[in-house]
Short mmCIF file of C-alpha atoms in Angstrom, two decimals:
data_model
loop_
_atom_site.label_atom_id
_atom_site.label_comp_id
_atom_site.label_asym_id
_atom_site.label_seq_id
_atom_site.Cartn_x
_atom_site.Cartn_y
_atom_site.Cartn_z
CA MET A 1 11.27 6.65 -21.14
CA LEU A 2 10.28 8.84 -24.06
CA LYS A 3 12.59 7.39 -26.68
CA TYR A 4 10.93 6.07 -29.81
CA LEU A 5 9.40 2.70 -29.02
CA GLY A 6 9.72 0.93 -32.36
CA ALA A 7 8.62 -2.46 -31.13
CA ALA A 8 5.51 -0.99 -29.57
CA PHE A 9 4.54 0.71 -32.82
CA LEU A 10 5.12 -2.51 -34.75
CA THR A 11 2.64 -4.08 -32.35
CA LEU A 12 0.20 -1.29 -33.17
CA ALA A 13 0.61 -1.84 -36.88
CA ALA A 14 -0.02 -5.54 -36.49
CA ALA A 15 -3.01 -5.12 -34.18
CA PRO A 16 -6.34 -6.41 -35.46
CA ALA A 17 -8.65 -3.89 -37.03
CA ALA A 18 -11.07 -4.15 -34.12
CA ALA A 19 -8.48 -2.86 -31.62
CA GLU A 20 -9.48 0.47 -30.15
CA THR A 21 -6.63 2.98 -30.33
CA VAL A 22 -6.53 6.29 -28.47
CA VAL A 23 -3.79 8.91 -28.56
CA VAL A 24 -3.55 11.32 -25.62
CA THR A 25 -1.50 14.47 -26.17
CA ALA A 26 -0.75 17.34 -23.82
CA ASP A 27 1.65 20.22 -23.39
CA HIS A 28 3.52 18.52 -20.56
CA MET A 29 3.85 15.23 -18.70
CA LEU A 30 5.19 14.56 -15.23
CA ASP A 31 7.62 11.66 -15.48
CA VAL A 32 7.04 10.49 -11.91
CA ALA A 33 9.95 8.05 -11.80
CA ALA A 34 12.45 10.65 -13.00
CA GLY A 35 10.82 13.53 -11.15
CA ARG A 36 10.83 15.87 -14.14
CA ILE A 37 8.46 17.54 -16.57
CA VAL A 38 8.56 16.36 -20.19
CA ASP A 39 7.24 18.54 -23.01
CA LYS A 40 4.82 17.52 -25.77
CA PRO A 41 4.09 13.93 -24.78
CA ALA A 42 1.94 11.55 -26.78
CA VAL A 43 0.55 8.43 -25.14
CA VAL A 44 -0.80 5.68 -27.40
CA ILE A 45 -3.40 3.43 -25.76
CA VAL A 46 -4.64 0.25 -27.42
CA ASP A 47 -7.59 -1.61 -25.90
CA GLY A 48 -7.15 0.15 -22.59
CA ARG A 49 -3.41 -0.35 -22.13
CA ILE A 50 -0.49 1.90 -23.03
CA ALA A 51 1.28 0.73 -26.19
CA ALA A 52 3.74 3.60 -26.56
CA VAL A 53 4.90 6.79 -24.91
CA THR A 54 6.56 9.19 -27.32
CA THR A 55 6.39 12.80 -28.52
CA GLN A 56 3.77 14.52 -30.64
CA GLY A 57 6.28 14.91 -33.45
CA ALA A 58 6.76 11.17 -33.91
CA ALA A 59 6.02 10.25 -37.51
CA ALA A 60 4.64 6.85 -36.60
CA LEU A 61 1.72 8.07 -34.47
CA PRO A 62 -1.37 6.16 -35.57
CA PRO A 63 -3.16 8.39 -38.10
CA VAL A 64 -6.72 7.22 -37.46
CA ALA A 65 -6.74 6.95 -33.68
CA THR A 66 -9.23 8.66 -31.42
CA ARG A 67 -7.44 11.77 -30.21
CA ILE A 68 -7.71 13.31 -26.75
CA ASP A 69 -5.86 16.60 -27.04
CA LEU A 70 -5.18 18.20 -23.65
CA ALA A 71 -3.64 21.44 -24.84
CA GLY A 72 -2.23 23.59 -22.06
CA LYS A 73 -2.36 20.77 -19.51
CA THR A 74 0.10 18.55 -17.65
CA ILE A 75 -0.61 14.83 -17.49
CA LEU A 76 0.49 12.32 -14.87
CA PRO A 77 -0.50 8.75 -13.96
CA GLY A 78 -3.94 8.00 -12.58
CA LEU A 79 -3.79 8.31 -8.79
CA ILE A 80 -4.05 5.45 -6.28
CA ASP A 81 -5.58 5.70 -2.81
CA MET A 82 -4.49 2.75 -0.70
CA HIS A 83 -7.03 3.22 2.11
CA VAL A 84 -10.66 3.95 1.30
CA HIS A 85 -14.07 2.78 2.48
CA LEU A 86 -16.40 2.90 -0.50
CA ASP A 87 -19.53 1.79 1.34
CA SER A 88 -19.28 4.38 4.11
CA ASP A 89 -20.33 8.00 4.46
CA ALA A 90 -18.40 10.27 6.80
CA ARG A 91 -21.54 12.35 7.30
CA ILE A 92 -23.28 9.37 8.90
CA SER A 93 -21.21 8.28 11.87
CA GLY A 94 -21.71 6.62 15.24
CA PHE A 95 -25.26 5.64 16.16
CA LYS A 96 -26.63 7.65 13.19
CA ALA A 97 -25.58 4.75 10.97
CA LEU A 98 -28.15 2.46 12.64
CA GLU A 99 -30.97 4.46 11.04
CA TYR A 100 -30.25 2.90 7.62
CA THR A 101 -30.98 -0.54 6.24
CA ASP A 102 -28.11 -2.80 5.18
CA SER A 103 -28.55 -2.35 1.42
CA PHE A 104 -28.41 1.44 1.75
CA TRP A 105 -24.62 1.19 2.00
CA GLN A 106 -24.36 -0.56 -1.34
CA ALA A 107 -25.98 2.48 -2.95
CA VAL A 108 -23.56 4.73 -1.07
CA GLY A 109 -20.73 2.72 -2.60
CA VAL A 110 -21.94 3.44 -6.12
CA VAL A 111 -21.99 7.18 -5.47
CA ASN A 112 -18.62 7.16 -3.69
CA ALA A 113 -16.93 5.18 -6.45
CA LYS A 114 -18.02 7.72 -9.04
CA ALA A 115 -16.80 10.60 -6.86
CA MET A 116 -13.36 9.05 -6.30
CA LEU A 117 -12.90 8.35 -10.00
CA ALA A 118 -13.89 11.91 -10.89
CA ALA A 119 -11.28 13.12 -8.39
CA GLY A 120 -8.55 11.38 -10.37
CA PHE A 121 -8.24 8.21 -8.31
CA THR A 122 -8.38 5.52 -10.95
CA THR A 123 -7.39 2.76 -8.50
CA VAL A 124 -8.40 2.35 -4.86
CA ARG A 125 -7.74 -0.27 -2.20
CA ASN A 126 -10.90 -0.77 -0.15
CA VAL A 127 -9.73 -1.90 3.28
CA GLY A 128 -12.88 -3.12 4.96
CA SER A 129 -16.47 -3.46 3.80
CA ARG A 130 -19.81 -4.82 5.00
CA ASN A 131 -21.48 -7.77 3.35
CA TYR A 132 -18.75 -8.09 0.71
CA ASP A 133 -20.03 -4.83 -0.77
CA ASP A 134 -16.64 -3.95 -2.23
CA VAL A 135 -16.48 -7.19 -4.20
CA GLY A 136 -19.91 -6.60 -5.71
CA LEU A 137 -19.03 -3.00 -6.51
CA LYS A 138 -15.77 -4.06 -8.16
CA GLN A 139 -17.69 -6.54 -10.31
CA ALA A 140 -20.25 -3.91 -11.32
CA ILE A 141 -17.50 -1.43 -12.24
CA ASP A 142 -15.49 -4.01 -14.18
CA LYS A 143 -18.60 -4.93 -16.16
CA ASP A 144 -19.41 -1.24 -16.86
CA TYR A 145 -22.69 -1.21 -14.96
CA VAL A 146 -21.50 1.75 -12.88
CA PRO A 147 -18.54 4.14 -13.17
CA GLY A 148 -15.72 3.87 -10.70
CA PRO A 149 -12.03 3.20 -10.15
CA ARG A 150 -10.25 -0.13 -10.25
CA VAL A 151 -11.08 -1.64 -6.85
CA VAL A 152 -8.79 -3.87 -4.81
CA PRO A 153 -11.24 -5.32 -2.25
CA ALA A 154 -10.45 -6.61 1.24
CA THR A 155 -14.05 -7.66 2.03
CA TYR A 156 -14.42 -7.64 5.84
CA ALA A 157 -11.64 -6.27 8.04
CA LEU A 158 -10.58 -9.00 10.47
CA GLY A 159 -10.75 -8.11 14.15
CA ALA A 160 -10.87 -9.40 17.70
CA THR A 161 -13.97 -9.79 19.85
CA GLY A 162 -14.85 -6.37 21.19
CA GLY A 163 -12.16 -4.73 19.09
CA HIS A 164 -12.14 -1.86 16.63
CA CYS A 165 -13.36 -4.10 13.78
CA ASP A 166 -15.89 -6.12 15.76
CA GLY A 167 -18.65 -3.98 14.25
CA THR A 168 -21.23 -4.43 17.00
CA GLU A 169 -20.02 -1.71 19.35
CA GLY A 170 -22.79 -0.17 21.42
CA LEU A 171 -25.21 -3.02 20.76
CA PRO A 172 -26.60 -5.23 23.57
CA PRO A 173 -25.67 -8.92 23.98
CA SER A 174 -28.87 -9.98 22.25
CA PHE A 175 -27.28 -8.89 18.99
CA ALA A 176 -24.52 -11.51 19.33
CA ALA A 177 -26.29 -13.76 16.81
CA VAL A 178 -25.68 -11.18 14.08
CA ALA A 179 -22.10 -10.37 15.09
CA ASN A 180 -19.42 -9.57 12.54
CA PRO A 181 -18.48 -12.81 10.71
CA ALA A 182 -14.84 -11.66 10.53
CA VAL A 183 -13.98 -11.83 14.25
CA ALA A 184 -11.58 -14.38 15.72
CA ASP A 185 -9.59 -14.90 18.90
CA SER A 186 -6.85 -17.35 18.01
CA PRO A 187 -4.21 -17.89 15.32
CA GLU A 188 -6.17 -20.77 13.81
CA GLY A 189 -9.34 -18.72 13.83
CA TYR A 190 -7.62 -16.02 11.82
CA ARG A 191 -6.16 -18.53 9.36
CA LYS A 192 -9.68 -19.70 8.57
CA LEU A 193 -10.89 -16.13 8.17
CA VAL A 194 -8.13 -15.35 5.67
CA ARG A 195 -9.20 -18.35 3.61
CA THR A 196 -12.85 -17.33 3.85
CA MET A 197 -12.23 -13.74 2.75
CA ARG A 198 -10.15 -14.92 -0.19
CA LYS A 199 -12.88 -17.41 -1.11
CA TYR A 200 -15.40 -14.60 -1.40
CA GLY A 201 -13.25 -12.17 -3.37
CA ALA A 202 -10.64 -10.51 -1.15
CA GLU A 203 -7.53 -9.37 -3.03
CA VAL A 204 -5.91 -7.98 0.13
CA ILE A 205 -6.42 -8.87 3.79
CA LYS A 206 -7.11 -6.15 6.37
CA ILE A 207 -6.67 -6.66 10.12
CA CYS A 208 -7.27 -4.41 13.10
CA ALA A 209 -4.16 -4.78 15.23
CA THR A 210 -5.02 -2.01 17.70
CA GLY A 211 -7.93 0.05 18.90
CA GLY A 212 -9.27 2.91 16.83
CA VAL A 213 -10.26 6.54 17.00
CA LEU A 214 -13.80 6.38 15.62
CA SER A 215 -14.74 3.35 17.70
CA ARG A 216 -16.18 4.53 20.98
CA SER A 217 -15.14 2.25 23.80
CA ASP A 218 -11.61 1.10 23.03
CA VAL A 219 -8.23 2.79 23.43
CA ALA A 220 -6.66 3.80 20.12
CA GLY A 221 -3.17 2.78 21.16
CA ALA A 222 -4.10 -0.53 22.79
CA GLN A 223 -3.03 -3.71 21.00
CA GLN A 224 -5.99 -6.00 20.15
CA MET A 225 -4.34 -8.86 18.25
CA THR A 226 -1.41 -10.87 19.52
CA TYR A 227 1.82 -11.26 17.59
CA GLU A 228 0.95 -14.93 17.02
CA GLU A 229 -2.44 -13.99 15.55
CA MET A 230 -0.93 -11.40 13.23
CA LYS A 231 1.80 -13.84 12.16
CA ALA A 232 -0.85 -16.44 11.34
CA VAL A 233 -2.68 -13.92 9.14
CA ALA A 234 0.49 -12.83 7.36
CA ASP A 235 1.69 -16.38 6.76
CA GLU A 236 -1.67 -17.60 5.50
CA ALA A 237 -2.25 -14.59 3.26
CA HIS A 238 1.24 -14.69 1.77
CA MET A 239 0.88 -18.41 1.09
CA LEU A 240 -2.30 -17.59 -0.85
CA GLY A 241 -0.64 -14.74 -2.76
CA LEU A 242 -2.31 -11.92 -0.83
CA ARG A 243 -0.81 -8.93 0.97
CA VAL A 244 -1.91 -7.71 4.38
CA ALA A 245 -2.79 -4.24 5.69
CA ALA A 246 -2.93 -3.62 9.44
CA HIS A 247 -4.95 -0.87 11.08
CA ALA A 248 -2.52 0.09 13.85
CA HIS A 249 -2.37 3.30 15.90
CA GLY A 250 -0.45 2.12 18.97
CA THR A 251 3.30 1.57 19.13
CA ALA A 252 3.22 -2.01 20.43
CA GLY A 253 0.66 -3.11 17.83
CA ILE A 254 2.58 -1.40 15.02
CA ASN A 255 5.82 -3.08 16.01
CA ASP A 256 4.32 -6.54 16.46
CA ALA A 257 2.60 -6.19 13.08
CA LEU A 258 5.93 -5.36 11.48
CA ARG A 259 7.65 -8.28 13.19
CA ALA A 260 4.83 -10.54 12.00
CA GLY A 261 5.43 -9.62 8.36
CA ILE A 262 2.45 -7.34 7.71
CA ASP A 263 2.94 -5.48 4.42
CA THR A 264 1.38 -2.07 5.09
CA ILE A 265 0.72 -0.27 8.34
CA GLU A 266 -2.40 1.89 8.22
CA HIS A 267 -2.44 5.09 10.31
CA ALA A 268 0.82 4.35 12.22
CA SER A 269 -0.07 7.22 14.52
CA LEU A 270 2.20 6.41 17.46
CA ALA A 271 5.08 4.89 15.51
CA ASP A 272 8.48 5.38 17.11
CA ALA A 273 12.14 4.94 16.15
CA GLU A 274 11.84 1.17 16.64
CA SER A 275 8.84 1.16 14.30
CA PHE A 276 10.86 2.95 11.64
CA ARG A 277 13.74 0.48 12.04
CA LEU A 278 11.42 -2.51 11.77
CA ALA A 279 9.60 -1.08 8.75
CA LYS A 280 12.85 -0.64 6.88
CA GLU A 281 14.13 -4.05 7.98
CA HIS A 282 10.99 -5.84 6.75
CA GLY A 283 10.33 -3.66 3.68
CA ALA A 284 6.92 -2.57 4.95
CA TRP A 285 5.04 0.57 3.91
CA PHE A 286 3.34 3.22 6.06
CA SER A 287 -0.06 4.52 4.92
CA MET A 288 -0.76 7.58 7.07
CA ASP A 289 -4.07 9.44 6.69
CA ILE A 290 -2.83 12.78 8.00
CA TYR A 291 -5.53 14.98 6.47
CA ASP A 292 -8.32 13.38 8.53
CA ASP A 293 -7.70 15.38 11.69
CA ASP A 294 -8.87 18.58 10.00
CA TYR A 295 -12.21 17.13 8.94
CA ILE A 296 -12.96 15.11 12.07
CA LEU A 297 -12.44 18.02 14.43
CA ALA A 298 -14.34 20.46 12.20
CA GLU A 299 -17.33 18.30 11.23
CA GLY A 300 -17.31 15.20 13.44
CA GLU A 301 -19.74 16.31 16.12
CA LYS A 302 -22.32 17.30 13.51
CA ASN A 303 -21.85 13.97 11.72
CA GLY A 304 -22.51 11.91 14.84
CA VAL A 305 -18.93 11.01 15.80
CA TYR A 306 -18.90 9.84 19.42
CA PRO A 307 -17.66 12.43 21.95
CA GLU A 308 -15.17 9.82 23.14
CA SER A 309 -13.81 9.58 19.61
CA LEU A 310 -13.43 13.32 19.27
CA ALA A 311 -11.44 13.34 22.49
CA LYS A 312 -9.16 10.63 21.11
CA GLU A 313 -8.70 12.50 17.84
CA ARG A 314 -7.54 15.63 19.66
CA VAL A 315 -4.70 13.58 21.11
CA VAL A 316 -3.87 11.24 18.24
CA GLY A 317 -4.16 13.61 15.26
CA ARG A 318 -1.18 15.80 16.06
CA LYS A 319 0.97 12.83 17.08
CA GLN A 320 0.21 11.09 13.80
CA ARG A 321 1.39 14.08 11.79
CA GLU A 322 4.59 14.26 13.80
CA ALA A 323 5.11 10.52 13.25
CA PHE A 324 4.57 11.03 9.52
CA ARG A 325 7.27 13.71 9.43
CA ASP A 326 9.68 11.55 11.42
CA ALA A 327 8.96 8.39 9.41
CA TYR A 328 9.71 10.14 6.15
CA LYS A 329 12.93 11.59 7.53
CA ALA A 330 13.92 8.13 8.75
CA GLY A 331 13.51 6.66 5.25
CA VAL A 332 10.38 4.58 5.78
CA LYS A 333 8.61 3.71 2.53
CA MET A 334 5.37 5.69 2.25
CA ILE A 335 2.13 5.18 0.32
CA PHE A 336 -0.89 7.43 -0.10
CA GLY A 337 -3.89 6.40 2.02
CA THR A 338 -6.66 8.69 3.22
CA ASP A 339 -9.53 6.76 4.86
CA ASN A 340 -11.71 8.58 2.33
CA GLY A 341 -15.40 7.73 2.41
CA GLY A 342 -15.30 6.57 6.01
CA VAL A 343 -13.74 9.63 7.62
CA PHE A 344 -14.26 12.50 5.16
CA PRO A 345 -16.50 12.80 2.10
CA ALA A 346 -15.72 10.68 -0.93
CA GLY A 347 -13.93 12.44 -3.76
CA GLN A 348 -11.93 14.76 -1.51
CA ASN A 349 -8.97 12.35 -1.44
CA GLY A 350 -6.66 14.90 -3.04
CA LEU A 351 -6.80 17.19 -0.02
CA GLN A 352 -4.17 15.03 1.62
CA PHE A 353 -1.40 15.92 -0.84
CA ALA A 354 -0.99 19.43 0.57
CA LYS A 355 -0.95 18.08 4.12
CA MET A 356 1.83 15.65 3.23
CA VAL A 357 3.89 18.50 1.79
CA GLU A 358 3.13 20.68 4.81
CA TRP A 359 4.55 17.96 7.07
CA GLY A 360 7.83 17.61 5.25
CA MET A 361 7.39 15.49 2.12
CA PRO A 362 8.50 17.04 -1.20
CA PRO A 363 5.72 17.24 -3.82
CA ILE A 364 7.30 14.61 -6.06
CA GLU A 365 7.45 12.15 -3.15
CA ALA A 366 3.81 12.80 -2.26
CA ILE A 367 2.88 12.07 -5.88
CA ARG A 368 5.03 8.94 -5.94
CA ALA A 369 3.22 7.76 -2.80
CA ALA A 370 0.01 7.81 -4.85
CA THR A 371 1.48 6.33 -8.03
CA THR A 372 4.72 4.31 -8.27
CA ASN A 373 4.96 3.49 -4.55
CA ALA A 374 1.32 2.47 -4.31
CA ALA A 375 1.62 0.25 -7.37
CA GLU A 376 4.64 -1.47 -5.84
CA ALA A 377 2.89 -1.97 -2.50
CA LEU A 378 -0.09 -3.49 -4.35
CA GLY A 379 2.13 -5.79 -6.38
CA ARG A 380 0.63 -4.20 -9.49
CA THR A 381 3.65 -2.54 -11.17
CA GLY A 382 2.62 -4.08 -14.48
CA ASP A 383 -0.82 -2.49 -14.37
CA VAL A 384 -1.03 0.87 -12.62
CA GLY A 385 1.03 3.71 -11.15
CA ALA A 386 2.89 5.00 -14.20
CA ILE A 387 2.43 6.22 -17.75
CA ALA A 388 4.44 3.37 -19.22
CA VAL A 389 4.11 0.68 -21.85
CA GLY A 390 1.94 -2.23 -20.72
CA ARG A 391 0.11 -0.37 -17.96
CA TYR A 392 -3.50 0.70 -18.08
CA GLY A 393 -4.19 3.96 -19.85
CA ASP A 394 -5.07 5.72 -16.60
CA ILE A 395 -4.18 9.41 -16.73
CA VAL A 396 -5.10 12.63 -14.95
CA ALA A 397 -4.50 16.14 -16.21
CA VAL A 398 -4.07 19.41 -14.32
CA ASP A 399 -3.78 23.03 -15.40
CA GLY A 400 -0.23 23.75 -14.32
CA ASP A 401 2.80 22.14 -12.73
CA PRO A 402 1.88 19.91 -9.76
CA LEU A 403 5.49 20.05 -8.53
CA ALA A 404 5.10 23.79 -8.09
CA ASP A 405 1.50 23.67 -6.78
CA ILE A 406 0.52 20.33 -5.25
CA ARG A 407 -3.01 21.58 -4.65
CA LEU A 408 -3.70 21.23 -8.38
CA LEU A 409 -4.26 17.55 -7.61
CA GLU A 410 -7.29 18.41 -5.49
CA HIS A 411 -9.28 19.14 -8.68
CA PRO A 412 -7.93 17.42 -11.81
CA SER A 413 -9.36 18.95 -14.96
CA VAL A 414 -9.44 15.67 -16.92
CA VAL A 415 -9.55 12.01 -15.86
CA ILE A 416 -8.91 9.13 -18.26
CA LYS A 417 -9.37 5.49 -17.27
CA GLY A 418 -8.28 2.76 -19.65
CA GLY A 419 -8.07 5.27 -22.49
CA ALA A 420 -11.64 6.52 -21.99
CA ARG A 421 -12.23 10.10 -20.90
CA ILE A 422 -14.46 10.30 -17.84
CA ARG A 423 -17.33 12.71 -18.38
#
């Protein structure tokens, strides 16, 4: 990886004068793919993408580049959270959310995006948003109106009438006229919704296959979409070049989602041995937000979480962590997803790393879940997830060895996105 990249430097030499070149140096770099620490790295970034990865002693380092010298620090790829809710605030839950006007949540998204970027998460997958907020936020970030990570938007999460993603829980029938526009009750209905979400900016499709914890009246483990409905979503999305994430706590819903060809299973709380077999057979990924239990049980009541939801969390939280341990042991592919923003405050994404290690995942595998694995699950291995030629110049730095102390990732000391240091 660190051999001299002559072709890349020839490209640098031939680059037009207007090209912006940045060289990032540090004492150490975590080579995530190899699982080892490399000394004295130098990363050359041209117009936001990595043009070369070499050592500080290389004679061909561009002499006039902007230099970001991270002496004493260890660099690694910008982190990826595969399950966030940018336009949500964990401190405003349940009926408390009805106190705020619709556009309030767009402002929340701006603040949350900045917090997640500052925490080292240079790419996030937003799996469910009101009013296409995540698409608008992505556009504002991409055009440099507001700071934030690279956003992969799902727009609305697709759900069944009365299900976890219906969005009108607790409201009387008179509110039916303003019901969630992403609800269906047939395979053909879901096919149309997939097309609609893609039309308005979705880059991934999110479905709610089972009940949830933070919804009040349903059963977390109960299946809410049929196999035929999930298969219709998967087939339509894949035809359109999109991947699908399924919110699924219950065993039956998890297993039907896997049989239907869903790409990532979110939460996977009650996954069993059959789930693990199916995941490996179909090449699916598990995204398990195992930090959440700590925050929900400590702060949920104050934040307005329904008492019924707290009761569900007391049952589901421990089982999810046990399923995480067993899934990893069984060889299921794992990605890093936290439910940040919606379930605990934005920017605290990194707290999950230590929980993953506590429940049996080696530090390097936890980091891969948030870098190389996540990039593969996104279908973005040419863009993000590694410090490698051709990818975006997204880098985080910590003061020490993250393989020895995974908690260093809770507070990165430096964040670089596209070659620009985040202040």
